[in-house]
Tab-separated table of C-alpha atoms and ligand atoms in Angstrom:
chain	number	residue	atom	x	y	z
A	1	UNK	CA	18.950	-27.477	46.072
A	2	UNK	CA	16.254	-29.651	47.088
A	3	UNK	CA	15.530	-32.658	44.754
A	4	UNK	CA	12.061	-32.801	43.536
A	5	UNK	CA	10.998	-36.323	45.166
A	6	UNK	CA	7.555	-37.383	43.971
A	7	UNK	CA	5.657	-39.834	46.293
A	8	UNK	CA	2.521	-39.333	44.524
A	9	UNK	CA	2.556	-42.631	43.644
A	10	UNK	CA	-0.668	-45.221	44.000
A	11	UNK	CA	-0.566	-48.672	43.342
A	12	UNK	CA	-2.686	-51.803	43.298
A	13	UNK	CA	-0.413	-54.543	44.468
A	14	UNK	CA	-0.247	-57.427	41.735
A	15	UNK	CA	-2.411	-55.344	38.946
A	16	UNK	CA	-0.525	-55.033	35.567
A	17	UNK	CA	-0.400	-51.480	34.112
A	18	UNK	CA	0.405	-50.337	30.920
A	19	UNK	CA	2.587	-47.768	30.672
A	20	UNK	CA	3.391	-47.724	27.184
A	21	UNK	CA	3.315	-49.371	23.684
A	22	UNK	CA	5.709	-51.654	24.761
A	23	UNK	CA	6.078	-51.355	28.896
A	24	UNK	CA	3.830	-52.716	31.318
A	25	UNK	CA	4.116	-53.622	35.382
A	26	UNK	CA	3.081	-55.122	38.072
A	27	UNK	CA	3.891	-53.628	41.522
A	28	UNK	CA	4.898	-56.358	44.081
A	29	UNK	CA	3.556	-56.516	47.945
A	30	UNK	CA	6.576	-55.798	49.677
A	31	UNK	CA	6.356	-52.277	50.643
A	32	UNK	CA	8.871	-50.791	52.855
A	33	UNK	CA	11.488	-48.366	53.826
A	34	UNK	CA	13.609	-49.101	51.128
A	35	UNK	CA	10.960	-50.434	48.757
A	36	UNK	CA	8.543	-47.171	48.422
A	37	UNK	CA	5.452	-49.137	47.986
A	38	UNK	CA	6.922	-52.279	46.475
A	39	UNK	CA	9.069	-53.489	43.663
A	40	UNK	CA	7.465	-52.726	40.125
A	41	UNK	CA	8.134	-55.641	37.723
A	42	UNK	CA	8.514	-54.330	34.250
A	43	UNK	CA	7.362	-56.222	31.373
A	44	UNK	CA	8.497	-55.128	28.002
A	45	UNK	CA	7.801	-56.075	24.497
A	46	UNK	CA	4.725	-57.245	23.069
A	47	UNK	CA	4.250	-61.010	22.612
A	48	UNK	CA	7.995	-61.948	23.225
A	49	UNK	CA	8.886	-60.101	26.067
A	50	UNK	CA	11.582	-59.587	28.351
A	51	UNK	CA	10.497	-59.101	32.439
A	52	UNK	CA	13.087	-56.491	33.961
A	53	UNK	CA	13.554	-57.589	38.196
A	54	UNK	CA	11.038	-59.976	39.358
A	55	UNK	CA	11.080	-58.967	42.768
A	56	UNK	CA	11.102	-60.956	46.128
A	57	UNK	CA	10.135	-64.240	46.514
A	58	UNK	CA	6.414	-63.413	47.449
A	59	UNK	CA	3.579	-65.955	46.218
A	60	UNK	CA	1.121	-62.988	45.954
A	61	UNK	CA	3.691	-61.030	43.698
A	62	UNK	CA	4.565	-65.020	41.223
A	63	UNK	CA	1.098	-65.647	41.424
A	64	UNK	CA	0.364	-61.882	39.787
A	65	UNK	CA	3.058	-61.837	37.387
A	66	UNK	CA	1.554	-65.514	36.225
A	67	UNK	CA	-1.697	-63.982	35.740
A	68	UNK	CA	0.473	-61.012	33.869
A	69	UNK	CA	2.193	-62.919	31.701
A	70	UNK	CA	-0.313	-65.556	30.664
A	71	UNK	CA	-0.838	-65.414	26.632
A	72	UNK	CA	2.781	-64.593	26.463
A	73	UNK	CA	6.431	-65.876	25.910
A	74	UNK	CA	9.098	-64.956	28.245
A	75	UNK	CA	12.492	-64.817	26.343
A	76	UNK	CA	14.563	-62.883	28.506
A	77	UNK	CA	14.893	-62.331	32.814
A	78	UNK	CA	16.786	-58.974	32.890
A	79	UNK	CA	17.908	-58.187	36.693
A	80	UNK	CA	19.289	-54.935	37.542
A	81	UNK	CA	21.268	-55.802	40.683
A	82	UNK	CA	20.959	-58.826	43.504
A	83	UNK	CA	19.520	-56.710	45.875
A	84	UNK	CA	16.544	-58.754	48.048
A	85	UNK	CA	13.664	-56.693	46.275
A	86	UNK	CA	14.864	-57.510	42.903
A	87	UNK	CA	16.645	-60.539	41.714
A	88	UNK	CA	15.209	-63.403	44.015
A	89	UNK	CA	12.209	-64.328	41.862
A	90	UNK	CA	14.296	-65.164	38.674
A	91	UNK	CA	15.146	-68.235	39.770
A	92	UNK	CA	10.807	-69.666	39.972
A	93	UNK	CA	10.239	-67.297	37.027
A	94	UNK	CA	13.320	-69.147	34.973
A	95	UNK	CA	11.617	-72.507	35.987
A	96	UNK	CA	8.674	-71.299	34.710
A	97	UNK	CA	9.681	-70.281	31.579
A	98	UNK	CA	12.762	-71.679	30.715
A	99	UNK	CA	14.335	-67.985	29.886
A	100	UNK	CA	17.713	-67.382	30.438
A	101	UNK	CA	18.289	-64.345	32.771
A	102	UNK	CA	20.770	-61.714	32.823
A	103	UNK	CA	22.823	-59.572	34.918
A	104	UNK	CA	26.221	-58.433	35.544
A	105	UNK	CA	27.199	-61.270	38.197
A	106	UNK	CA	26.337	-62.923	41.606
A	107	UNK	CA	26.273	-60.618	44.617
A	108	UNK	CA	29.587	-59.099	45.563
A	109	UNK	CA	31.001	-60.835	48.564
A	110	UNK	CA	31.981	-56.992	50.180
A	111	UNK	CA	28.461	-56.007	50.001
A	112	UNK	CA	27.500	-55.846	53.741
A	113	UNK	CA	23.053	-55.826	54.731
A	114	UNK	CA	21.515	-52.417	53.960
A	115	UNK	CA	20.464	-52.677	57.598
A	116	UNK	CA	22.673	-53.093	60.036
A	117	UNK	CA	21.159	-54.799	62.580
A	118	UNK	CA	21.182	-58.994	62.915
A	119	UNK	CA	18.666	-60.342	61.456
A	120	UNK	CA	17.384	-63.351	63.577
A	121	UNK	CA	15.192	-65.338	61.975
A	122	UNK	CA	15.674	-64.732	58.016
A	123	UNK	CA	12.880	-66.812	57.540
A	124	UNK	CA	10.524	-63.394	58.408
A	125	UNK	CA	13.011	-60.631	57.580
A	126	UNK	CA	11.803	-58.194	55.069
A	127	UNK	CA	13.056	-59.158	52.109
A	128	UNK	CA	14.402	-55.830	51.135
A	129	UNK	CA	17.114	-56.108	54.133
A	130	UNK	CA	18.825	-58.807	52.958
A	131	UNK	CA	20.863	-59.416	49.499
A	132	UNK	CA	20.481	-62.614	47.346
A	133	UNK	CA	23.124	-64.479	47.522
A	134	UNK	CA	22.118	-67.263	45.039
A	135	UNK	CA	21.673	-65.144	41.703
A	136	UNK	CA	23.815	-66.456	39.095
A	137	UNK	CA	23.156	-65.212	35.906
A	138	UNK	CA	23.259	-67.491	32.622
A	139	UNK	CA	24.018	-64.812	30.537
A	140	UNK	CA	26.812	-62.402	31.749
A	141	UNK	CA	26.040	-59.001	30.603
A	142	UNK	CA	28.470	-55.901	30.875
A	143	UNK	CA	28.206	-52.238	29.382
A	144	UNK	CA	27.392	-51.568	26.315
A	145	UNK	CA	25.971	-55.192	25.771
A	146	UNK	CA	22.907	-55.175	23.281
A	147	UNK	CA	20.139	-57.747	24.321
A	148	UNK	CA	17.644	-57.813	21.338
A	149	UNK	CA	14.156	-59.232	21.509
A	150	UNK	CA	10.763	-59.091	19.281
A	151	UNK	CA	10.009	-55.387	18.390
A	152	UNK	CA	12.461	-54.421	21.242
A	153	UNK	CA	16.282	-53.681	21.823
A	154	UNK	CA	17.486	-52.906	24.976
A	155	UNK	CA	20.980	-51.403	25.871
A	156	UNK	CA	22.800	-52.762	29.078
A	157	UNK	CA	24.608	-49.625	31.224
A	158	UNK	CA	27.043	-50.637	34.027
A	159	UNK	CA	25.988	-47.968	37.155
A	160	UNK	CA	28.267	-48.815	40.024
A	161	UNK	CA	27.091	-46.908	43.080
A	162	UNK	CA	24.386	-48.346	44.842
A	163	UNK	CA	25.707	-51.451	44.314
A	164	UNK	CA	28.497	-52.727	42.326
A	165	UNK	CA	26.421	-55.390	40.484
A	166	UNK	CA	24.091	-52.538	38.954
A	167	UNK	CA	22.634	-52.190	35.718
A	168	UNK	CA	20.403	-49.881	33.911
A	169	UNK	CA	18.512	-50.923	31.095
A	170	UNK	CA	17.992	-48.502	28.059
A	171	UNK	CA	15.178	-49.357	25.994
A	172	UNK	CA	15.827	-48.235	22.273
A	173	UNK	CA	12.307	-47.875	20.560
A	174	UNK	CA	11.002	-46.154	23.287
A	175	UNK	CA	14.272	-43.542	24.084
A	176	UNK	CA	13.507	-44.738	28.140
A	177	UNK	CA	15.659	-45.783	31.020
A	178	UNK	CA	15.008	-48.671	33.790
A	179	UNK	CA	16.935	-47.253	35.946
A	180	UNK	CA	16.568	-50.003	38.912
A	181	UNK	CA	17.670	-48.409	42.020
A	182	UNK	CA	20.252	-46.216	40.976
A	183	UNK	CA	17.914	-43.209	39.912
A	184	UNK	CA	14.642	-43.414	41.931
A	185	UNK	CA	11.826	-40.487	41.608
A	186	UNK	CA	10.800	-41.077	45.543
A	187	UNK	CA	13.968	-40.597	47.345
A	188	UNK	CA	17.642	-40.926	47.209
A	189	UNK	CA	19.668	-44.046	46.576
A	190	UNK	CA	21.364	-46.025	49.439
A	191	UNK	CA	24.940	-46.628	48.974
A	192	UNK	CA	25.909	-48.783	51.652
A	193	UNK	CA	30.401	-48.507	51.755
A	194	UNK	CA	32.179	-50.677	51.078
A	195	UNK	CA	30.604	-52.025	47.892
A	196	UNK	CA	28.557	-49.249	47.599
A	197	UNK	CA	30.214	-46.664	46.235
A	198	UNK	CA	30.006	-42.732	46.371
A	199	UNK	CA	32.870	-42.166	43.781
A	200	UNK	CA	31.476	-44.478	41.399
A	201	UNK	CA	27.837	-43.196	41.861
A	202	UNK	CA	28.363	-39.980	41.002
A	203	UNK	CA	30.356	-40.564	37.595
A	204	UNK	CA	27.209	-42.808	36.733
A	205	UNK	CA	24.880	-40.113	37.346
A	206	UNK	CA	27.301	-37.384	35.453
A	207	UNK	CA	26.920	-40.454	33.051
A	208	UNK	CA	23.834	-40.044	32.726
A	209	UNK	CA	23.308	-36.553	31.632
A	210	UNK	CA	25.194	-37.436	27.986
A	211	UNK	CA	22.232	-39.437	27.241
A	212	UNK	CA	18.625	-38.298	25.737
A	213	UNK	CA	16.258	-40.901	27.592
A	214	UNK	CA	12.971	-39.569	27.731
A	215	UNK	CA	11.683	-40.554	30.872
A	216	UNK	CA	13.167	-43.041	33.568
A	217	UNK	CA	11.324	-46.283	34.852
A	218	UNK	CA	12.726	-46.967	38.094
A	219	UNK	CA	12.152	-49.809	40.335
A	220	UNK	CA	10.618	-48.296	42.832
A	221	UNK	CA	8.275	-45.202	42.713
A	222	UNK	CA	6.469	-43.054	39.896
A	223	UNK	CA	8.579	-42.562	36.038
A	224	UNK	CA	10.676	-39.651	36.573
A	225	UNK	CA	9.398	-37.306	33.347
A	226	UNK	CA	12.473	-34.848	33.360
A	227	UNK	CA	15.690	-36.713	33.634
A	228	UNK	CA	18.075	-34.151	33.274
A	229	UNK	CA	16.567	-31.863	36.209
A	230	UNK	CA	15.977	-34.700	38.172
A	231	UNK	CA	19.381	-35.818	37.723
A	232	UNK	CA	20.882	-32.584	38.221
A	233	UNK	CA	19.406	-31.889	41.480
A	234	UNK	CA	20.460	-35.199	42.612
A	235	UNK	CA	23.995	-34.533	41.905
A	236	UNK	CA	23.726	-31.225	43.596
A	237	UNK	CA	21.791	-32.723	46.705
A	238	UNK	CA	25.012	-34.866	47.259
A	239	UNK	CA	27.869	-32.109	46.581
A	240	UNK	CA	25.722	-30.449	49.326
A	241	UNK	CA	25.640	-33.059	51.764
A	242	UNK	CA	29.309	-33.620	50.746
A	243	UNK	CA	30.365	-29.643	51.580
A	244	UNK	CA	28.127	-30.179	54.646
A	245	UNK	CA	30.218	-33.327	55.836
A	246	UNK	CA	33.406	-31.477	55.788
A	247	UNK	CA	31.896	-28.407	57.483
A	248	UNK	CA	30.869	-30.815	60.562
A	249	UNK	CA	34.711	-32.040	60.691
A	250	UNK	CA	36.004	-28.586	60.515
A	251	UNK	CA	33.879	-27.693	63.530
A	252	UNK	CA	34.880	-30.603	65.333
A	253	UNK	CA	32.643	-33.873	64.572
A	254	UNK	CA	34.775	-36.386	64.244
A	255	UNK	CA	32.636	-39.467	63.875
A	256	UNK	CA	29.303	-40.675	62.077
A	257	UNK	CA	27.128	-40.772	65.030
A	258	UNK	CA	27.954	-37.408	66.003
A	259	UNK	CA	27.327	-36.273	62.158
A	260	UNK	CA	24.051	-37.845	61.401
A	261	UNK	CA	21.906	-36.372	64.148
A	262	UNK	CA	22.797	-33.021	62.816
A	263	UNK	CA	22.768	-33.399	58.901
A	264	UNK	CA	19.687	-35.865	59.496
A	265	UNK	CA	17.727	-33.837	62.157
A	266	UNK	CA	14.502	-33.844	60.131
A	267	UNK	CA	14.619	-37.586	58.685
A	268	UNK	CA	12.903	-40.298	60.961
A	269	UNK	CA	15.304	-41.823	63.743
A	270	UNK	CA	14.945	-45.259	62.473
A	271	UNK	CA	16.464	-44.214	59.183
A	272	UNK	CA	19.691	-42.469	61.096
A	273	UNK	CA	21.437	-46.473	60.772
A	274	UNK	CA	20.889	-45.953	57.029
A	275	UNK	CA	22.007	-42.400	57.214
A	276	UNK	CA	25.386	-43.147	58.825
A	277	UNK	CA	26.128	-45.494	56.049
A	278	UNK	CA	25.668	-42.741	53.530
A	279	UNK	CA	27.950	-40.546	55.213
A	280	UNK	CA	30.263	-43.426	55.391
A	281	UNK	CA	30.181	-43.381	51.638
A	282	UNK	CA	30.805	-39.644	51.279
A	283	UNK	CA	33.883	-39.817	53.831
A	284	UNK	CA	35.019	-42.543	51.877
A	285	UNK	CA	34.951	-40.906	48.954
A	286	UNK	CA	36.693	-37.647	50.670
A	287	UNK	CA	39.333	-40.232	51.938
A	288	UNK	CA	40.096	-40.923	48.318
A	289	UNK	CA	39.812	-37.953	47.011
A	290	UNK	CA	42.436	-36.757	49.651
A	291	UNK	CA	40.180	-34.257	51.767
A	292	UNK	CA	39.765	-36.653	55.127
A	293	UNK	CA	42.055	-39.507	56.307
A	294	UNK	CA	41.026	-42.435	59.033
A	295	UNK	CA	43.362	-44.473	60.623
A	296	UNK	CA	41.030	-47.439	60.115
A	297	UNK	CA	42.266	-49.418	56.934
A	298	UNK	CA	38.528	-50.540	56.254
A	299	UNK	CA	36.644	-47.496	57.772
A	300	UNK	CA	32.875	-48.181	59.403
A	301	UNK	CA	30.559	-46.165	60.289
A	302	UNK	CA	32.590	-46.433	63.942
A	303	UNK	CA	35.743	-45.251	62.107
A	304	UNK	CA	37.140	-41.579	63.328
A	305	UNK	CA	37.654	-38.960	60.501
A	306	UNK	CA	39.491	-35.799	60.389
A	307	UNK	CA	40.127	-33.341	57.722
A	308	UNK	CA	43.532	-33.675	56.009
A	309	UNK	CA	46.492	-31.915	57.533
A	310	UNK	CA	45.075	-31.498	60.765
A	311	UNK	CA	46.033	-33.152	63.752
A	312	UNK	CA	43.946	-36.126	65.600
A	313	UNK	CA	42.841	-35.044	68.740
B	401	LIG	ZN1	18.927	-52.265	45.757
């Protein structure tokens, strides 16, 4: 089942849109591989409002959420996860404001770059390859916490998966989901092993389906207007690839690099790093569900797999 990605998606870097009664955003300069065409910065409330991820440390990006925000009152910093696209501007915005900001907790020490490669000189690295490592929040927020603002509520969902820091925000008044990075309308969700994780992501998207949310405002990429079918197909897209994993190890394939030019054949070459750590994730989760063993006691994407019960080679 192919999952119906929607890149039809234009922005004007640093513009605010409204989006709603009580949602606007402004789309940060950082396009990329990870970032679609850049992190959108939601705004929500009315005159007392809460700003959802303020994105990367960019001046054009401050310098356009200033020009957003003028005329109103920041009360809250809400930051889905401590990924490089999302969490590093809290800290200017906090200064600015004096708002406390929120989020499940600093950046988990076992979450390894989404790209693999060194980066040299992190001075220039795009900041959607590399994590913050200096988010603390002031106010520690778990599932189920309520955060409650002027004219809005919002309910805090831990989704584990992409990363374990990740939240979803549910936004009462409205029946909507800001759904960060976990649920994305342009394209699948990283989850780099070992702190990303397969097992978890997939009960948070089963998760998912009990609710009613109306339409999902991800970080990255259009609203996705049908969650249930989105979600669906995106639960379906990874059994596949899942069934598809095992298939290569019954035929023989017995590590990621020999897996990913075959399961990845039509996706861009420079993506195949990213690639191997999502198979990682799925043989990972096959390890623990008992389908695949390793001998490695913290598998990589170097590790050697075979299926369960049969013998290494
Ligand atoms: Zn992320």
């Amino acid at each position: 089942m192919a999952v119906p990605f929607d890149r039809d998606f234009t922005v004007e870097h640093g513009r605010v849109d409204r989006l709603s009664p009580l949602i606007r955003r402004v789309v940060a300069e950082n396009p990329g591989r990870f970032t679609f065409t850049g992190t959108g910065t939601y705004i929500v409330g009315t005159d007392r409002v809460a700003v959802i991820d303020p994105g990367p440390l960019l001046d054009s990006h401050l310098e356009a959420l200033d020009r957003a925000l003028d005329g109103l009152t920041v009360t809250h910093i809400l930051i889905t996860h401590t990924h490089g696209d999302h969490s590093p501007a809290a800290q200017p915005l906090k200064e600015r404001t004096g708002a406390p900001t929120y989020g499940f907790g600093p950046h988990p020490v076992t979450d390894a770059p989404i790209a693999e490669a060194p980066i040299p000189d992190a001075g220039t690295a795009p900041q959607e390859e590399r994590s913050d490592l200096a988010f603390v929040p002031d106010v520690v927020t778990r599932d189920g916490d309520v955060i409650v603002g002027e004219g809005w509520t919002i309910d805090a969902l831990h989704t584990p998966g992409h990363i374990s820091n990740h939240l979803c925000f549910a936004l009462r008044e409205e029946k909507v989901l800001f759904t960060g990075d976990h649920v994305m309308g342009w394209s699948t969700s990283v989850i780099p092993s070992p702190d990303g994780d397969l097992t978890d992501y997939m009960a948070n998207l089963h998760r998912l389906l009990d609710r009613d949310d109306t339409v999902y405002w991800p970080t990255h990429g259009p609203a996705i207007t049908d969650p249930p079918t989105y979600v669906r197909a995106l639960i379906a897209h990874r059994d596949e690839r899942t069934r598809q994993i095992v298939e290569r190890l019954r035929t023989g394939d017995e590590r990621i690099d020999q897996i990913v030019p075959v399961l990845y054949a039509d996706v861009d070459p420079s993506l195949h790093p990213a690639a191997g750590r999502s198979v990682l994730a799925h043989l990972v989760a096959l390890e623990r569900a008992g389908t695949v063993t390793t001998d490695d006691e913290a598998p990589t994407t170097r590790s050697t797999w075979r299926l369960r019960g049969t013998a290494p080679r």
